């Protein structure tokens, strides 16, 4: 690696001063607030579920900003949008994230990574800095997976991890089909996937957990993403009268669903370490006070940084479901919604992020990511890493999600220098 040096600031023809080059923080925060007004919900958050009208309105605004920067804009067959500044020959250094949100999302999850990418290009253009490779900013379709599973769908298709036809045929929680919704909102592009791999990929994101705040640290140099296992479990039993059916004669799917939910929680507590487990969706049919349910559906989200332990957790859940079904006299079927092994990021990019943050006088620590991210898909095809900034009280997927402006801007500045150093060939 070349000797470490941060890019300095230029003002047109005036000779360079010793000021470290920085983005316009007020402008970055203003753009985040503008985007957050689309799909705004009570409590200060956003609801822009993938491929809804609000997602389209958010996409339109970001595409307009890409046009203002003179980027070459490509929309691919799964609706990923990539804006490239062809300032130099070669494969681009890419950044980006997503602008879809969960139904009770915040202003920053995903959006920060996309808008900070645009701010990096705006800053370079304004200061007359021409990176040695093109810079690209992407927003990938349906990262959240809250409406259509799996999560990270757009970036997964982008790198060839899921056939386009399968992704387009995915039916969501509301019965809508990805392909139909893409066409309806005008983002079913013609550029094929898998796409050509970029030179490298770096994603800025809020941490969405408590570690940076607890350790009073501004920047996370993310070493990888933990494995993710999502299953939908549907249990079928005998619907009956809640008052007249003796307990000994019940075949109650509601009971099995709730008992399994408790088991899942206890399992994660028992395993400890990095194991987490969540039952986030519960549906009973017919869902009435005085009716033993005919059917119950729950989702089980298991995550671990260690693939072997994640498999152990999956096996324990399967065994317990089997035991509960036999004891209650009901049947169950499971459907895999998402399954991704843990991912390690590129050590050279991770240590460059550490160096850059340290060189800017920012506190920095290495950490794995608990949440799924588009970067974990890009890591399959090019050197990749991520930059985290703190989430106040560790809250995310919640309208109250917040990151202080100074941290948002610090993260964007680390992104700026990481992209320039990736472009100038001093990292890889
Ligand atoms: C995506 O946000 C996930 O980690 O669930
Ligand atoms: Mn995200
Ligand atoms: Mn999210």
Tab-separated table of C-alpha atoms in Angstrom, residues 19-203:
chain	number	residue	atom	x	y	z
A	19	UNK	CA	-7.310	21.552	4.686
A	20	UNK	CA	-8.562	17.982	4.374
A	21	UNK	CA	-11.159	17.675	1.618
A	22	UNK	CA	-14.680	17.381	3.078
A	23	UNK	CA	-18.232	17.106	1.788
A	24	UNK	CA	-20.830	19.826	2.317
A	25	UNK	CA	-22.463	18.430	5.455
A	26	UNK	CA	-25.450	20.805	5.463
A	27	UNK	CA	-26.238	19.886	1.886
A	28	UNK	CA	-26.023	16.157	2.659
A	29	UNK	CA	-28.363	16.471	5.648
A	30	UNK	CA	-30.795	18.652	3.634
A	31	UNK	CA	-30.966	15.983	0.912
A	32	UNK	CA	-31.704	13.291	3.526
A	33	UNK	CA	-34.545	15.420	4.909
A	34	UNK	CA	-35.939	16.028	1.396
A	35	UNK	CA	-36.027	12.309	0.649
A	36	UNK	CA	-37.481	11.552	4.097
A	37	UNK	CA	-40.525	13.703	3.294
A	38	UNK	CA	-41.589	11.074	0.764
A	39	UNK	CA	-43.585	8.432	2.614
A	40	UNK	CA	-43.231	10.367	5.886
A	41	UNK	CA	-44.971	8.706	8.871
A	42	UNK	CA	-45.803	9.741	12.440
A	43	UNK	CA	-42.798	9.804	14.720
A	44	UNK	CA	-40.434	11.182	12.073
A	45	UNK	CA	-39.869	8.026	10.040
A	46	UNK	CA	-40.605	6.751	6.552
A	47	UNK	CA	-42.716	4.050	4.923
A	48	UNK	CA	-41.441	3.365	1.429
A	49	UNK	CA	-41.966	-0.366	1.027
A	50	UNK	CA	-40.257	-1.654	-2.121
A	51	UNK	CA	-41.992	-0.896	-5.431
A	52	UNK	CA	-44.888	1.040	-3.909
A	53	UNK	CA	-45.931	4.498	-5.140
A	54	UNK	CA	-43.817	6.093	-2.410
A	55	UNK	CA	-40.776	4.038	-3.441
A	56	UNK	CA	-41.345	5.309	-7.002
A	57	UNK	CA	-41.527	8.921	-5.792
A	58	UNK	CA	-38.279	8.446	-3.830
A	59	UNK	CA	-36.603	6.860	-6.868
A	60	UNK	CA	-37.730	9.724	-9.115
A	61	UNK	CA	-36.199	12.297	-6.763
A	62	UNK	CA	-32.850	10.483	-6.511
A	63	UNK	CA	-32.728	9.969	-10.292
A	64	UNK	CA	-33.337	13.713	-10.741
A	65	UNK	CA	-30.354	14.394	-8.459
A	66	UNK	CA	-28.261	11.929	-10.492
A	67	UNK	CA	-29.219	13.817	-13.670
A	68	UNK	CA	-28.259	17.145	-12.058
A	69	UNK	CA	-24.765	15.689	-11.540
A	70	UNK	CA	-24.554	14.629	-15.181
A	71	UNK	CA	-24.309	10.927	-14.300
A	72	UNK	CA	-24.857	8.196	-16.864
A	73	UNK	CA	-27.979	6.452	-15.517
A	74	UNK	CA	-28.724	2.775	-16.023
A	75	UNK	CA	-31.878	0.960	-14.864
A	76	UNK	CA	-31.548	-2.810	-15.001
A	77	UNK	CA	-34.126	-5.590	-15.313
A	78	UNK	CA	-34.676	-5.824	-11.548
A	79	UNK	CA	-34.970	-2.041	-11.172
A	80	UNK	CA	-31.551	-1.325	-9.682
A	81	UNK	CA	-30.459	2.188	-10.639
A	82	UNK	CA	-26.762	2.995	-11.115
A	83	UNK	CA	-25.534	6.534	-11.800
A	84	UNK	CA	-21.936	6.699	-13.040
A	85	UNK	CA	-19.666	9.725	-13.293
A	86	UNK	CA	-17.431	8.797	-16.251
A	87	UNK	CA	-14.660	11.095	-15.170
A	88	UNK	CA	-11.934	8.589	-16.151
A	89	UNK	CA	-11.605	5.277	-17.993
A	90	UNK	CA	-11.883	1.890	-16.280
A	91	UNK	CA	-14.282	0.021	-14.008
A	92	UNK	CA	-15.936	2.310	-11.476
A	93	UNK	CA	-15.441	2.504	-7.763
A	94	UNK	CA	-19.022	1.977	-6.659
A	95	UNK	CA	-20.912	3.036	-3.570
A	96	UNK	CA	-24.605	2.966	-2.744
A	97	UNK	CA	-27.284	1.201	-0.757
A	98	UNK	CA	-31.088	1.259	-0.903
A	99	UNK	CA	-33.924	3.741	-0.563
A	100	UNK	CA	-36.743	1.304	0.178
A	101	UNK	CA	-37.682	1.096	3.868
A	102	UNK	CA	-39.623	-1.189	6.170
A	103	UNK	CA	-43.166	-0.002	6.925
A	104	UNK	CA	-41.999	1.627	10.152
A	105	UNK	CA	-38.589	2.758	8.912
A	106	UNK	CA	-36.380	5.708	9.714
A	107	UNK	CA	-34.811	8.434	7.613
A	108	UNK	CA	-31.290	7.021	7.402
A	109	UNK	CA	-31.314	3.241	6.849
A	110	UNK	CA	-30.057	2.880	3.267
A	111	UNK	CA	-30.770	6.466	2.305
A	112	UNK	CA	-27.541	7.692	3.904
A	113	UNK	CA	-25.415	5.420	1.732
A	114	UNK	CA	-27.069	6.569	-1.486
A	115	UNK	CA	-27.193	10.287	-0.768
A	116	UNK	CA	-23.672	10.372	0.696
A	117	UNK	CA	-22.498	8.770	-2.555
A	118	UNK	CA	-24.085	11.585	-4.546
A	119	UNK	CA	-22.563	14.132	-2.166
A	120	UNK	CA	-19.105	12.592	-2.735
A	121	UNK	CA	-19.460	13.134	-6.495
A	122	UNK	CA	-20.912	16.639	-6.015
A	123	UNK	CA	-17.946	17.531	-3.801
A	124	UNK	CA	-15.373	16.252	-6.291
A	125	UNK	CA	-17.049	18.038	-9.192
A	126	UNK	CA	-17.247	21.302	-7.269
A	127	UNK	CA	-13.638	21.176	-6.081
A	128	UNK	CA	-12.246	20.254	-9.465
A	129	UNK	CA	-11.066	16.832	-8.317
A	130	UNK	CA	-11.014	14.197	-11.050
A	131	UNK	CA	-10.761	10.697	-9.568
A	132	UNK	CA	-8.561	8.235	-11.438
A	133	UNK	CA	-11.542	5.907	-12.056
A	134	UNK	CA	-15.235	6.516	-12.656
A	135	UNK	CA	-17.332	6.818	-9.483
A	136	UNK	CA	-20.755	5.139	-9.404
A	137	UNK	CA	-23.682	5.394	-6.998
A	138	UNK	CA	-26.291	2.626	-6.945
A	139	UNK	CA	-29.608	2.147	-5.235
A	140	UNK	CA	-30.640	-1.477	-5.251
A	141	UNK	CA	-34.213	-2.765	-5.405
A	142	UNK	CA	-35.908	-4.242	-2.349
A	143	UNK	CA	-33.019	-4.395	0.092
A	144	UNK	CA	-35.373	-4.610	3.032
A	145	UNK	CA	-37.251	-7.741	2.038
A	146	UNK	CA	-40.175	-6.503	4.113
A	147	UNK	CA	-42.645	-6.714	1.208
A	148	UNK	CA	-40.895	-9.276	-1.030
A	149	UNK	CA	-38.425	-11.937	0.210
A	150	UNK	CA	-35.511	-12.353	0.093
A	151	UNK	CA	-33.948	-9.152	1.343
A	152	UNK	CA	-31.091	-7.672	-0.746
A	153	UNK	CA	-33.004	-8.953	-3.785
A	154	UNK	CA	-31.751	-6.315	-6.243
A	155	UNK	CA	-28.085	-6.623	-5.332
A	156	UNK	CA	-28.376	-10.432	-5.250
A	157	UNK	CA	-29.690	-10.435	-8.831
A	158	UNK	CA	-27.075	-7.810	-9.786
A	159	UNK	CA	-24.240	-10.191	-8.871
A	160	UNK	CA	-25.904	-13.261	-10.396
A	161	UNK	CA	-26.952	-14.874	-7.098
A	162	UNK	CA	-30.620	-15.208	-8.097
A	163	UNK	CA	-32.093	-15.723	-11.574
A	164	UNK	CA	-33.920	-12.626	-12.848
A	165	UNK	CA	-37.072	-14.607	-13.690
A	166	UNK	CA	-37.293	-16.003	-10.175
A	167	UNK	CA	-36.928	-12.525	-8.662
A	168	UNK	CA	-39.518	-11.013	-11.019
A	169	UNK	CA	-41.957	-13.815	-10.148
A	170	UNK	CA	-41.688	-13.286	-6.378
A	171	UNK	CA	-45.061	-12.683	-4.722
A	172	UNK	CA	-45.133	-10.303	-1.759
A	173	UNK	CA	-47.042	-10.196	1.522
A	174	UNK	CA	-49.864	-8.322	-0.249
A	175	UNK	CA	-50.102	-10.747	-3.191
A	176	UNK	CA	-48.336	-8.376	-5.624
A	177	UNK	CA	-45.639	-9.686	-8.018
A	178	UNK	CA	-42.222	-8.007	-8.268
A	179	UNK	CA	-42.275	-7.916	-12.094
A	180	UNK	CA	-45.753	-6.363	-12.225
A	181	UNK	CA	-44.915	-3.764	-9.615
A	182	UNK	CA	-41.648	-2.819	-11.348
A	183	UNK	CA	-43.527	-2.289	-14.617
A	184	UNK	CA	-46.306	-0.372	-12.860
A	185	UNK	CA	-43.908	2.152	-11.297
A	186	UNK	CA	-41.847	2.442	-14.494
A	187	UNK	CA	-38.604	0.910	-13.190
A	188	UNK	CA	-38.499	-2.362	-15.107
A	189	UNK	CA	-35.341	-1.520	-17.048
A	190	UNK	CA	-33.802	-3.323	-19.997
A	191	UNK	CA	-30.167	-3.626	-18.941
A	192	UNK	CA	-29.451	-7.301	-18.156
A	193	UNK	CA	-28.267	-8.862	-14.899
A	194	UNK	CA	-25.829	-10.096	-13.746
A	195	UNK	CA	-24.047	-6.827	-14.337
A	196	UNK	CA	-20.320	-6.296	-14.907
A	197	UNK	CA	-18.493	-6.210	-11.568
A	198	UNK	CA	-17.310	-2.786	-10.453
A	199	UNK	CA	-13.657	-2.246	-9.498
A	200	UNK	CA	-14.643	-2.149	-5.812
A	201	UNK	CA	-17.619	-1.367	-3.594
A	202	UNK	CA	-17.860	0.562	-0.334
A	203	UNK	CA	-21.158	1.263	1.453
